[in-house]
Each structure stands twice: as structure tokens, then as C-alpha cells.
Coordinates of C-alpha atoms in Angstrom, one line a residue:
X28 CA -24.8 -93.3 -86.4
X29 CA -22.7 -89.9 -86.8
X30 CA -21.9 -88.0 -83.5
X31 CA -21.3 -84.4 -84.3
X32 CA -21.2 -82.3 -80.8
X33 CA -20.8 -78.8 -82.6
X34 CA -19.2 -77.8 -85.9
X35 CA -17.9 -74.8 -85.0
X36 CA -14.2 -75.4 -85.5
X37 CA -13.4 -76.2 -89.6
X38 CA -13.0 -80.1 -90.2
X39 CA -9.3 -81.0 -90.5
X40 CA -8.6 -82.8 -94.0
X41 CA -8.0 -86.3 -92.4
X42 CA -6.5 -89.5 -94.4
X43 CA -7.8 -92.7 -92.4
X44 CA -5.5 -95.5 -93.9
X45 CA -7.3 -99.1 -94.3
X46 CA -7.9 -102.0 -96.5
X47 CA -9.0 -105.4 -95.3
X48 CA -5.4 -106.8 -96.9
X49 CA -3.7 -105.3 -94.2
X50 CA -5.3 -107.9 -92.0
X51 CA -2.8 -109.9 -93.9
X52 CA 0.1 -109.5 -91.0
X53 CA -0.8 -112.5 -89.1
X54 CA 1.8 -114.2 -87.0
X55 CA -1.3 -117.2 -86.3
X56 CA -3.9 -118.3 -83.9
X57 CA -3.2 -117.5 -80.7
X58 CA -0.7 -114.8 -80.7
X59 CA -1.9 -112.0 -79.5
X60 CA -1.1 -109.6 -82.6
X61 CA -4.3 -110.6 -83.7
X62 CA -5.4 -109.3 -87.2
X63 CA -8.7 -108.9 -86.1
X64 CA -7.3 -105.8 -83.6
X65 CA -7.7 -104.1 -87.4
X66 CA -10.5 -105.7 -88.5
X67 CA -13.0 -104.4 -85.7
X68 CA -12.0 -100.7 -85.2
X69 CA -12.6 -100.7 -89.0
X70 CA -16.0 -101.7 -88.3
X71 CA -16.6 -99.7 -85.6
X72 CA -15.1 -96.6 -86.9
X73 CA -17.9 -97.2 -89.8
X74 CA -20.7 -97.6 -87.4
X75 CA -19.9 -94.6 -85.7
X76 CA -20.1 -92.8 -89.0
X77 CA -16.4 -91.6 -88.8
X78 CA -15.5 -93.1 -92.1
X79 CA -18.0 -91.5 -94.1
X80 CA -17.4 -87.6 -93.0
X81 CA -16.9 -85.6 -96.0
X82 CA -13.4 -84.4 -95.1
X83 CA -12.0 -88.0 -93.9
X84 CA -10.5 -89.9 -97.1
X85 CA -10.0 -93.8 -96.5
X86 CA -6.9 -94.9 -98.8
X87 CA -5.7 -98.5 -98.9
X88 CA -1.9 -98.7 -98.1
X89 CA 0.5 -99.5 -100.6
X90 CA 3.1 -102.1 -100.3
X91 CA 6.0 -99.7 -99.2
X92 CA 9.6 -101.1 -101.6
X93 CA 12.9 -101.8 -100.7
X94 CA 14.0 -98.7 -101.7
X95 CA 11.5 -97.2 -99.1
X96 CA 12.1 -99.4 -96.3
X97 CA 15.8 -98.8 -96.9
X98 CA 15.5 -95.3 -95.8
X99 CA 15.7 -96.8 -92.2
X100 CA 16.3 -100.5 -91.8
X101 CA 19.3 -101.8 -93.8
X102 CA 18.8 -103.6 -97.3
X103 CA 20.4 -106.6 -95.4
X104 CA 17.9 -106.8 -93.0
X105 CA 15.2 -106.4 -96.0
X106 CA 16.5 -109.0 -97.8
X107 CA 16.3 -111.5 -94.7
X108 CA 12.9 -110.4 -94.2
X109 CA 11.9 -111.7 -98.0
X110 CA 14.1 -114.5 -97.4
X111 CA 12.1 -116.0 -94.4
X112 CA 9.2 -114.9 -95.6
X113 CA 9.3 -117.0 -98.9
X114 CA 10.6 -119.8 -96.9
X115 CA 9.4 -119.4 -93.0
X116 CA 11.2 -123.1 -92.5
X117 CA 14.4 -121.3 -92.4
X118 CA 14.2 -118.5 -89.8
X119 CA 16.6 -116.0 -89.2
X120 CA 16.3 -115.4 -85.5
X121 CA 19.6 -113.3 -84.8
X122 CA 17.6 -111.1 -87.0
X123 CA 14.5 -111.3 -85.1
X124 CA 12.7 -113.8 -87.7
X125 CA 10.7 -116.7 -86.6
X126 CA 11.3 -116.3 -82.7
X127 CA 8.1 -116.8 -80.3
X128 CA 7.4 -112.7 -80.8
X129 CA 7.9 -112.6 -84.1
X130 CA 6.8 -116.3 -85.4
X131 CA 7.9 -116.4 -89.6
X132 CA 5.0 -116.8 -92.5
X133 CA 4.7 -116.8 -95.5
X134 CA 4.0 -113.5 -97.2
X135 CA 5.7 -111.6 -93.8
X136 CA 7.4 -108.8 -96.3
X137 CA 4.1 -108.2 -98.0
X138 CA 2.1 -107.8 -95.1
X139 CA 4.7 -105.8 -93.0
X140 CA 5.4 -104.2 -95.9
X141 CA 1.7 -102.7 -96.2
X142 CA 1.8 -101.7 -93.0
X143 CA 4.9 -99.0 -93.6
X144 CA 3.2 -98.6 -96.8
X145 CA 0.4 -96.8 -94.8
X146 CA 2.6 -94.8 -92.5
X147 CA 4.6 -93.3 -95.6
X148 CA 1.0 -92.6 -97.2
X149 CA 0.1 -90.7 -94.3
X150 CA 3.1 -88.6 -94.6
X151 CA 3.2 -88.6 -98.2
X152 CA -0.2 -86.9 -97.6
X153 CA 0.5 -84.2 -94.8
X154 CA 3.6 -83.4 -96.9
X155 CA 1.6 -82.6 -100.0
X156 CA -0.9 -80.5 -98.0
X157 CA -4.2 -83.0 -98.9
X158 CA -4.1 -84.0 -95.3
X159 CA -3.5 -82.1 -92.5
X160 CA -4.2 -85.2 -89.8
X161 CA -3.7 -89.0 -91.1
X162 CA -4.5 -91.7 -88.9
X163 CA -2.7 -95.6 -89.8
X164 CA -4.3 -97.5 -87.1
X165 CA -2.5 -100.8 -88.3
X166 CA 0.9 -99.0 -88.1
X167 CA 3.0 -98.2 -84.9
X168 CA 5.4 -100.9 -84.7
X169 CA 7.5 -99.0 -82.5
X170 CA 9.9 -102.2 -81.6
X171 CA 11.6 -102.8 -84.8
X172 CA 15.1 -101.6 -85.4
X173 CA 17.5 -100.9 -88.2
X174 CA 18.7 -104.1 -88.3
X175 CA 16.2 -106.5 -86.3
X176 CA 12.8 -107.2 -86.0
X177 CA 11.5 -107.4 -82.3
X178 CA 8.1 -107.7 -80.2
X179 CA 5.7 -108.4 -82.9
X180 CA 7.1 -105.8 -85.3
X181 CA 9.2 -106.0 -88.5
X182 CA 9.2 -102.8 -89.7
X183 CA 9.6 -99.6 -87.9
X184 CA 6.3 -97.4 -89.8
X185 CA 6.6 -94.7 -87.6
X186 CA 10.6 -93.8 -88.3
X187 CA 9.6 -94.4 -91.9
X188 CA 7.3 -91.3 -91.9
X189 CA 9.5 -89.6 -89.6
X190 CA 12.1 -90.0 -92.3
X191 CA 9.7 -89.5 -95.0
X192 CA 8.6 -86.0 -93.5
X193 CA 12.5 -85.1 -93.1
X194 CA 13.3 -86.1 -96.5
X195 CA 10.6 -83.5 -97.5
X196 CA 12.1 -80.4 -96.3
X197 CA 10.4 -80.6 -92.3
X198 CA 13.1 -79.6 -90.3
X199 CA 12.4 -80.9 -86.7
X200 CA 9.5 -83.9 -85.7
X201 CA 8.3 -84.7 -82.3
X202 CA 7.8 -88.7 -81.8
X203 CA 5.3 -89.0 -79.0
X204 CA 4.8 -92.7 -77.7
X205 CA 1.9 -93.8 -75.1
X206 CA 2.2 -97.4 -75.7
X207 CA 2.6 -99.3 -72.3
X208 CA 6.1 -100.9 -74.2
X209 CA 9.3 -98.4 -74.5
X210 CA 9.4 -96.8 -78.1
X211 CA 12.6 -98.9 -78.5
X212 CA 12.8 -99.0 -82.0
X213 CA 11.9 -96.0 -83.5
X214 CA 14.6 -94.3 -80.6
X215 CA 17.2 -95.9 -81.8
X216 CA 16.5 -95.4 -85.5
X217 CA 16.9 -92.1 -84.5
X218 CA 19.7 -92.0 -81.3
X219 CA 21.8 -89.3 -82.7
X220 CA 19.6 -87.3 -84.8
X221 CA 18.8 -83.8 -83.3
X222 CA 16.2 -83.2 -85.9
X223 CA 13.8 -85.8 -84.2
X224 CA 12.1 -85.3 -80.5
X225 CA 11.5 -88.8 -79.1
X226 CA 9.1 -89.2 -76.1
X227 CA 8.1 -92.5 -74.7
X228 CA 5.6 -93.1 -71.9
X229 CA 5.5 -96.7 -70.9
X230 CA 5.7 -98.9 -68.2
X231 CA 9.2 -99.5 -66.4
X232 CA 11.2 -101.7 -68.1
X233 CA 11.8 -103.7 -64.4
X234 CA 8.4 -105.4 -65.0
X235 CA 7.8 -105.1 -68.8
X236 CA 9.5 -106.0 -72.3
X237 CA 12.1 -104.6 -73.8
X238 CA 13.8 -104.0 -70.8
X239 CA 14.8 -100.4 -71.5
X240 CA 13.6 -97.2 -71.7
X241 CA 14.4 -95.7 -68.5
X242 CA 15.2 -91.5 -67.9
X243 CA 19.0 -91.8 -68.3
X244 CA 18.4 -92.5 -71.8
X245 CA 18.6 -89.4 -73.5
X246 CA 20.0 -89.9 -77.0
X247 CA 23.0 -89.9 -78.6
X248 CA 26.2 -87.5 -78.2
X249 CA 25.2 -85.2 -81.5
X250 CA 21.6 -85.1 -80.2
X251 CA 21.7 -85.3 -76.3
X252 CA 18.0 -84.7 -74.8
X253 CA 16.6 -86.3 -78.0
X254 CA 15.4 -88.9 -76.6
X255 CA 12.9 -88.5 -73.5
X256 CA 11.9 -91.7 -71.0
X257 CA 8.9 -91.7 -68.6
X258 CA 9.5 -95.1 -66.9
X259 CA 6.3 -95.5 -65.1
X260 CA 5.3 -98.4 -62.3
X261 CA 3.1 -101.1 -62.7
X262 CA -0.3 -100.4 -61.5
X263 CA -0.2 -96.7 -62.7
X264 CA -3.5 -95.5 -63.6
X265 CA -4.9 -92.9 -65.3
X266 CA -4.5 -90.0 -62.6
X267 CA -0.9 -90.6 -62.6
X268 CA -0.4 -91.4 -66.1
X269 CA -1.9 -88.0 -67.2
X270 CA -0.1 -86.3 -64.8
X271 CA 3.4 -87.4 -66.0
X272 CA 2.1 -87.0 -69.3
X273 CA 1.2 -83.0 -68.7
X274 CA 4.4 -83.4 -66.7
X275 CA 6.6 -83.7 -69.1
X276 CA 5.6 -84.2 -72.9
X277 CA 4.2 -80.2 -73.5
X278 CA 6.7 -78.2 -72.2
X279 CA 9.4 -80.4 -74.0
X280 CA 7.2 -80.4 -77.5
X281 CA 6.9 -76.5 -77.1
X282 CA 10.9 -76.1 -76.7
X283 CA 11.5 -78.0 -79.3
X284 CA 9.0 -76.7 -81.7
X285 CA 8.5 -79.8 -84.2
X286 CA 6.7 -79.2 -87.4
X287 CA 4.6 -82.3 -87.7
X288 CA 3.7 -84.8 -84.7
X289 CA 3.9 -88.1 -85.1
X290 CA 2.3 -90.1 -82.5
X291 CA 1.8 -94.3 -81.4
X292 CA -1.1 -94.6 -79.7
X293 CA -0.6 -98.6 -78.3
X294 CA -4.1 -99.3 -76.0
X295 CA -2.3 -102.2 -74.1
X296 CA -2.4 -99.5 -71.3
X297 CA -5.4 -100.4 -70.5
X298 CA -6.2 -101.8 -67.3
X299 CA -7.4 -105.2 -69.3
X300 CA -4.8 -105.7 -71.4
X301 CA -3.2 -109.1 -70.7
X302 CA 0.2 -108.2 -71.6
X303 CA 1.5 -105.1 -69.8
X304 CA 0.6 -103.9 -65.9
X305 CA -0.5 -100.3 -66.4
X306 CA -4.4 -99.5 -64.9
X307 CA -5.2 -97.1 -67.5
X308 CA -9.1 -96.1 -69.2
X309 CA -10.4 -95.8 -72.4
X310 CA -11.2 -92.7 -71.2
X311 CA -7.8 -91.7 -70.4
X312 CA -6.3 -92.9 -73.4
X313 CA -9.0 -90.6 -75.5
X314 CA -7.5 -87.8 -73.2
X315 CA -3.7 -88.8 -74.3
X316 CA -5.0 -88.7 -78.1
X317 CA -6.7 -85.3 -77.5
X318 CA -3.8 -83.4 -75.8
X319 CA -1.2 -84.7 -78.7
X320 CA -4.1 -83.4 -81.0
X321 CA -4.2 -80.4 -79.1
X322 CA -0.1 -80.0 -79.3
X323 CA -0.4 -80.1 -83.1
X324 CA -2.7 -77.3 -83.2
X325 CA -0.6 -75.1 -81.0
X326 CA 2.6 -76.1 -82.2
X327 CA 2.7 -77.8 -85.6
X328 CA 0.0 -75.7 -87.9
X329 CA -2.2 -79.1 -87.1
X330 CA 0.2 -81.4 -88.5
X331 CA -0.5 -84.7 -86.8
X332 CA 0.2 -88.4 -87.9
X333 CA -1.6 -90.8 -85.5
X334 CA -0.8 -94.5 -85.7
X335 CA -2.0 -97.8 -83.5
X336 CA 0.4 -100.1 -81.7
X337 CA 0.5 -102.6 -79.0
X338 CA -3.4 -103.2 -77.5
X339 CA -4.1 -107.3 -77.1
X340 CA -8.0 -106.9 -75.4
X341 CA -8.9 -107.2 -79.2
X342 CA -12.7 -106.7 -78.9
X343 CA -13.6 -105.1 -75.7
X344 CA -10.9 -102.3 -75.5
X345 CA -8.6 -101.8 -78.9
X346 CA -11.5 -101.0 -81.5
X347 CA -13.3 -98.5 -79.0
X348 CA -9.7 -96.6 -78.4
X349 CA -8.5 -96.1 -81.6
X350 CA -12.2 -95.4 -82.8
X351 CA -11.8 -92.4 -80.4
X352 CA -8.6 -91.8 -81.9
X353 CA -9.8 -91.4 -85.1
X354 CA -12.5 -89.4 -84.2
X355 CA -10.0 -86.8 -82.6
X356 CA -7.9 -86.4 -85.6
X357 CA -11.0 -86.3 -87.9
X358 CA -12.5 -83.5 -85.5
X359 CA -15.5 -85.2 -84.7
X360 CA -14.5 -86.8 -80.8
X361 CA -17.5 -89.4 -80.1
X362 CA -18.5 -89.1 -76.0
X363 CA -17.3 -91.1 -73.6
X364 CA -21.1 -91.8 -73.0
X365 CA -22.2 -92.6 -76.2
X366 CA -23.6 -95.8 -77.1
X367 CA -21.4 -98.4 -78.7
X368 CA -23.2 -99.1 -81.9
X369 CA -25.7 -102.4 -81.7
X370 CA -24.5 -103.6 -84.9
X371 CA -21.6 -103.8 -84.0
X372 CA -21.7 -105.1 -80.4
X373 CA -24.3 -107.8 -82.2
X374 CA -21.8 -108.1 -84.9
X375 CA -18.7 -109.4 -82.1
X376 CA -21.2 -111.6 -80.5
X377 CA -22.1 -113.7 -83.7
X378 CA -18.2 -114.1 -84.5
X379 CA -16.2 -114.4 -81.5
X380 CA -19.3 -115.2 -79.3
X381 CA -18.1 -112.0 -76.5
X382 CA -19.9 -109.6 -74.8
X383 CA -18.7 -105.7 -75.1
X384 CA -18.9 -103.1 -73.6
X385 CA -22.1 -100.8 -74.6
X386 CA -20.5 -97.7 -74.3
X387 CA -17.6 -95.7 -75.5
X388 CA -16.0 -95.0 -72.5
X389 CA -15.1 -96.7 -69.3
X390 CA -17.3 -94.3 -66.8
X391 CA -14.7 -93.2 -64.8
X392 CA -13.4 -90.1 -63.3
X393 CA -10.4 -88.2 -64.9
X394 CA -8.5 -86.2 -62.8
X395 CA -5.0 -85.8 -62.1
X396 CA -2.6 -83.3 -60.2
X397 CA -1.2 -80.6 -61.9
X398 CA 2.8 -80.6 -61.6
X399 CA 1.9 -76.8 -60.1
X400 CA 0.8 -78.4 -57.4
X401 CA 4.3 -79.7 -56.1
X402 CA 6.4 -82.9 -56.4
X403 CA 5.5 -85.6 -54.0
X404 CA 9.1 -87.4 -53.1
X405 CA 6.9 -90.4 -51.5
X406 CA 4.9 -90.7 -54.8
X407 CA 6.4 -93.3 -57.6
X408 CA 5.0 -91.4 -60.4
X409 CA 6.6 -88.3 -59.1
X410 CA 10.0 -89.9 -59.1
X411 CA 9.7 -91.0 -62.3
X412 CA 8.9 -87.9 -63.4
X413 CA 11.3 -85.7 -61.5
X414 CA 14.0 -88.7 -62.9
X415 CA 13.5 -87.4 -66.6
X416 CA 12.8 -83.7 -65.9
X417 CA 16.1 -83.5 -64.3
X418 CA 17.9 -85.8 -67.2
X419 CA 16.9 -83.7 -70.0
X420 CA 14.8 -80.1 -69.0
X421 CA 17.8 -78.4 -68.5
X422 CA 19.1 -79.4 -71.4
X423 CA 16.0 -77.0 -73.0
X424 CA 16.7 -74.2 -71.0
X425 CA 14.0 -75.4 -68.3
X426 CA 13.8 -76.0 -65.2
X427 CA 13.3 -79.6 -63.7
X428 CA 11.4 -78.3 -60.4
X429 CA 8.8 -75.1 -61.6
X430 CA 8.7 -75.4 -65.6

């Protein structure tokens, strides 16, 4: 089953990164970084027909090497990743290794290894022109640091590629970050570089891991209003998460005029998600994945890297999401109305013995104000919004109130 509503824009070259290996970064049964996440948007993505488009390439991920992974965590950091990974009896928790997030096992560097390995293929690949959108739905551990693994990631994918692309002559990237979990990591990889844009919607870190991420964070002394927080309450739903995404993320992206975007689409928005508080659609995360599209068009030549993230509703909300997220960067969007596949629904009955849902989309209503239309002092979205537009629009030249 293909949906193709219209071909009359040219198909953007798109590099879909999968193999059934990564499924190998497993922290066990139970925790809620469940391989399977992988597993069934591969499936579905198939069903749909978006893997076998002429212009989409699906290339298996390499194991990314020291020397690679060096680029942004340190080698002593690597080296206590293989440690605990050949012997997960011995963790190295002030490190991050074999805590209750991030439990050790055997084969950890391999498998987190793949992972950046897939992120630095997707740059590799815009960088060398044979891609203009890559999509590593397995990648956006956003949480892991230079020197620490954290929150179910062990190494950063995303700030690889971003250093990949900068190693390759692009002179300014925009990090955008819709995961319901501050972008931690991947800011602080790059706290004090004004060559990368770093723009994290999440929920407030009052009610939600890590803890940080709030509008007073704005980067480091060489590279103040690098770094860009929209600390949203819990119980946000789409209306207002659109609005301080419109709010804030374009006018920033268009004054700082990246060359490639590089995006972390985490689905634990989602109003189902059992870890995170945020009331958000299918529908409005497919609307999120279409506007950063849309920003790479306008802004970047079309340069887009999309990865996954976060997203723990592993068979009734993650595989439809980053379906429609590869669908977007591979030009083809499925509608929000369109049947979910019955192999596949028939498929996740037999195996994990669930229902799902039998359509793309959640059937709601998107809509959301317009910052045109005013600031709303009484509104906790609009505080949060007006709370980052004043910390860092002037330092663009704009202005916090009217741009």
C-alpha cells in the first residue's frame, strides 16, 4: 500500500537508515527503551510502501569507531563504555553505566555504537550530495553528554552529525528538539559553539527528567543565544504546543540561517506516553515534522537530518509517528485519515496480543493561535514563550513582543 497524494513537487533523494541489528540496543524486558519501538515503525514504514519509493535508499548503519565517537564524547568515556560493556558486572555509574536508566549489557558499545553509526551515515550522505533528507529513526539520544551517559542514551547521534556536518565545511547547523525531555545532551556538547543553533521544546523540567532546560539557558559566553529553551507545562496539548513552536523556532532558524537542519523527533509527547505529561496528537507531531521539513526548504537548500528519540507507547503511537516522519522527509506525507495497514495491525496482534489504532492519525482538530494574535499574560504557554523570546530574540536583532 503506497500513498502518493500528488507528485507535483520532485522527490527529495532520502537515506532511511535501518537494519534489524540495531534492535540490538536493549537495556531488557521491561524497560521502556524497548527495541521493538525500531522494529515496528520498520514494519510499518514497509506496509505503507515508504521503503520501497524509488528515491528512498535504506542503508544499514555502520558501527561508528572510537575515532568517530571521539569527535564528541571523550576517549575516556569510550573506553568505560567498552569496559562495562564486556563486563556489565562491573558498572561504572559516575559515568552513567549500569544505573536504573541506563542498565549495562553485554555488547552496550556495539549496539550504541550502531546507533551513531546511522546518524554519521545520514550526514556522511547529505554531505556528499546523495541525500538531500536522511531519516535515522533509532537515533536521537539527545541525553548523553561528553563525558556521561544519561536517560537511556550513551551516545549523543545527533552532536555526532552535527559535528560531522561541521567537520565538512557547513558553517552554521540548527538543532531542533520536540522531544517531551530537554535536549540536554546534545546542548551541552555544544554550550559555547556559535556555529550550532540549539532549540529544545519539552516539557518543564519542574515535573519532568532532566531537570533542566528552562529559558535562562542560553549558551555559553562565546555563543550566547545558542541555546534556546521552551519549558512547557504539563498537560500542554497540541494547540499550545504548535503555537510556541510557530512562536519561536522559525523566526530564530531564519536569523540564524543554518545550512542543514538536524532534527529529534521524540513521540513521548504524546498524550499516551507513560513517561512524560504533555497531551499532544499524532497529528500534531506530523505537523512539528512538516514545519521543520518546511524550514529546510526555505532555509537550508532542503538539507534535513531527521532522527527518533524518546516515545515509550511502543505499538500504538511510536511506529505510526515516525512512519509519518519518514513519509515527510521522503515527500510522500501518508493522511492523517489513511488506513493503518491490516498486515500490520494483524501482525501486532499475533506478537504482542494489542489492539492499534486503524488509522494514521488521531482525528483531532489542529488549530492553534497565531503569536499575531497577542500574548495572553494569564495563559502558561504564553509565559513560557514570552520567558524565551525575551532571553534570546533580542539577541537576533528581534523583537520579543511583535517579531
Amino acid at each position: 500500500m503506497t500513498y502518493l497524494p500528488g507528485l507535483t513537487l520532485p522527490a527529495p533523494p532520502t537515506v532511511v537508515v535501518w537494519n534489524s541489528a540495531m534492535t540490538a540496543y536493549n537495556f531488557g524486558p521491561g524497560h521502556p527503551m524497548a527495541p521493538a519501538r525500531m522494529d515496528l515503525t520498520a514494519r510499518l514504514a514497509r506496509s505503507l510502501g515508504l521503503l520501497d519509493l524509488a528515491h528512498v535508499t535504506v542503508q544499514a548503519p555502520h558501527v561508528a569507531s572510537d575515532a568517530e565517537l571521539a569527535t564528541v564524547h571523550s576517549p575516556e568515556f569510550v573506553e568505560a563504555v567498552h569496559r562495562v560493556s564486556e563486563d556489565p558486572a562491573s558498572p561504572d555509574e559516575a559515568r552513567g553505566l549500569g544505573t536504573e536508566d541506563d542498565p549495562a549489557f553485554a555488547g552496550m558499545h556495539e549496539a550504541a555504537a550502531r546507533l551513531a553509526g546511522g546518524s554519521l551515515l545520514a550526514a556522511s550522505a547529505v554531505l556528499d550530495g546523495s541525500a538531500l533528507h536522511a531519516v535515522n529513526f533509532g537515533g536521537g539520544m539527545h541525553h548523553a553528554a561528553r563525558e556521561r551517559a544519561s536517560g537511556f542514551c550513551i551516545y549523543n547521534d545527533s552532536a555526532l552529525a552535527v559535528r560531522k556536518l561541521l567537520d565538512g565545511g557547513i558553517r552554521r547547523v540548527a538543532y531542533i528538539d520536540v522531544d517531551a525531555h530537554h535536549g540536554d545532551g546534545t546542548e551541552s556538547i555544544f554550550w559555547d559553539d556559535p556555529r550550532v543553533l540549539t532549540i529544545s521544546l519539552h516539557e518543564s523540567g519542574l515535573t519532568l527528567f532532566p531537570g533542566t532546560g528552562f529559558a535562562n539557558e542560553i549558551g555559553g559566553p562565546q555563543a550566547a543565544g545558542s541555546a534556546v529553551n521552551v519549558a512547557l507545562p504539563s498537560g500542554t496539548g497540541d494547540a499550545g504546543w504548535l503555537r510556541a513552536f510557530h512562536a519561536v523556532v522559525p523566526q530564530l532558524v531564519t536569523a540564524f540561517e543554518p545550512e542543514v537542519i538536524v532534527s529529534q523527533h521524540g513521540c513521548d509527547s504524546h498524550r499516551l506516553d507513560p513517561l512524560a505529561h504533555l497531551n499532544i496528537s499524532v497529528d500534531g507531531q506530523r505537523e512539528a515534522a512538516t514545519a521543520i521539513g518546511n524550514l529546510a526548504a526555505r532555509h537550508c537548500g532542503g538539507r534535513w537530518i531527521a532522527t527518533g528519540g524518546g516515545g515509550y507507547n511502543v505499538t500504538g503511537v511510536v511506529p505510526r509517528s515516525w512512519s509519518h516522519l519518514i513519509a515527510i522527509a521522503a515527500g510522500r506525507p501518508v493522511p492523517l485519515r489513511a488506513p493503518v495497514p491490516e498486515d500490520w495491525r494483524s501482525y501486532v496482534e499475533d506478537k504482542f496480543g494489542t489492539a492499534t489504532p486503524a488509522l494514521m492519525g488521531d482525528d483531532v482538530e489542529l488549530w492553534w493561535r497565531s503569536w499575531e494574535v497577542g500574548f495572553d499574560p494569564n495563559d502558561g504557554v504564553d509565559r513560557t514563550v514570552m520567558a524565551t523570546r525575551k532571553a534570546v530574540f533580542p539577541l537576533y536583532g528581534l523583537d520579543p513582543w511583535f517579531d
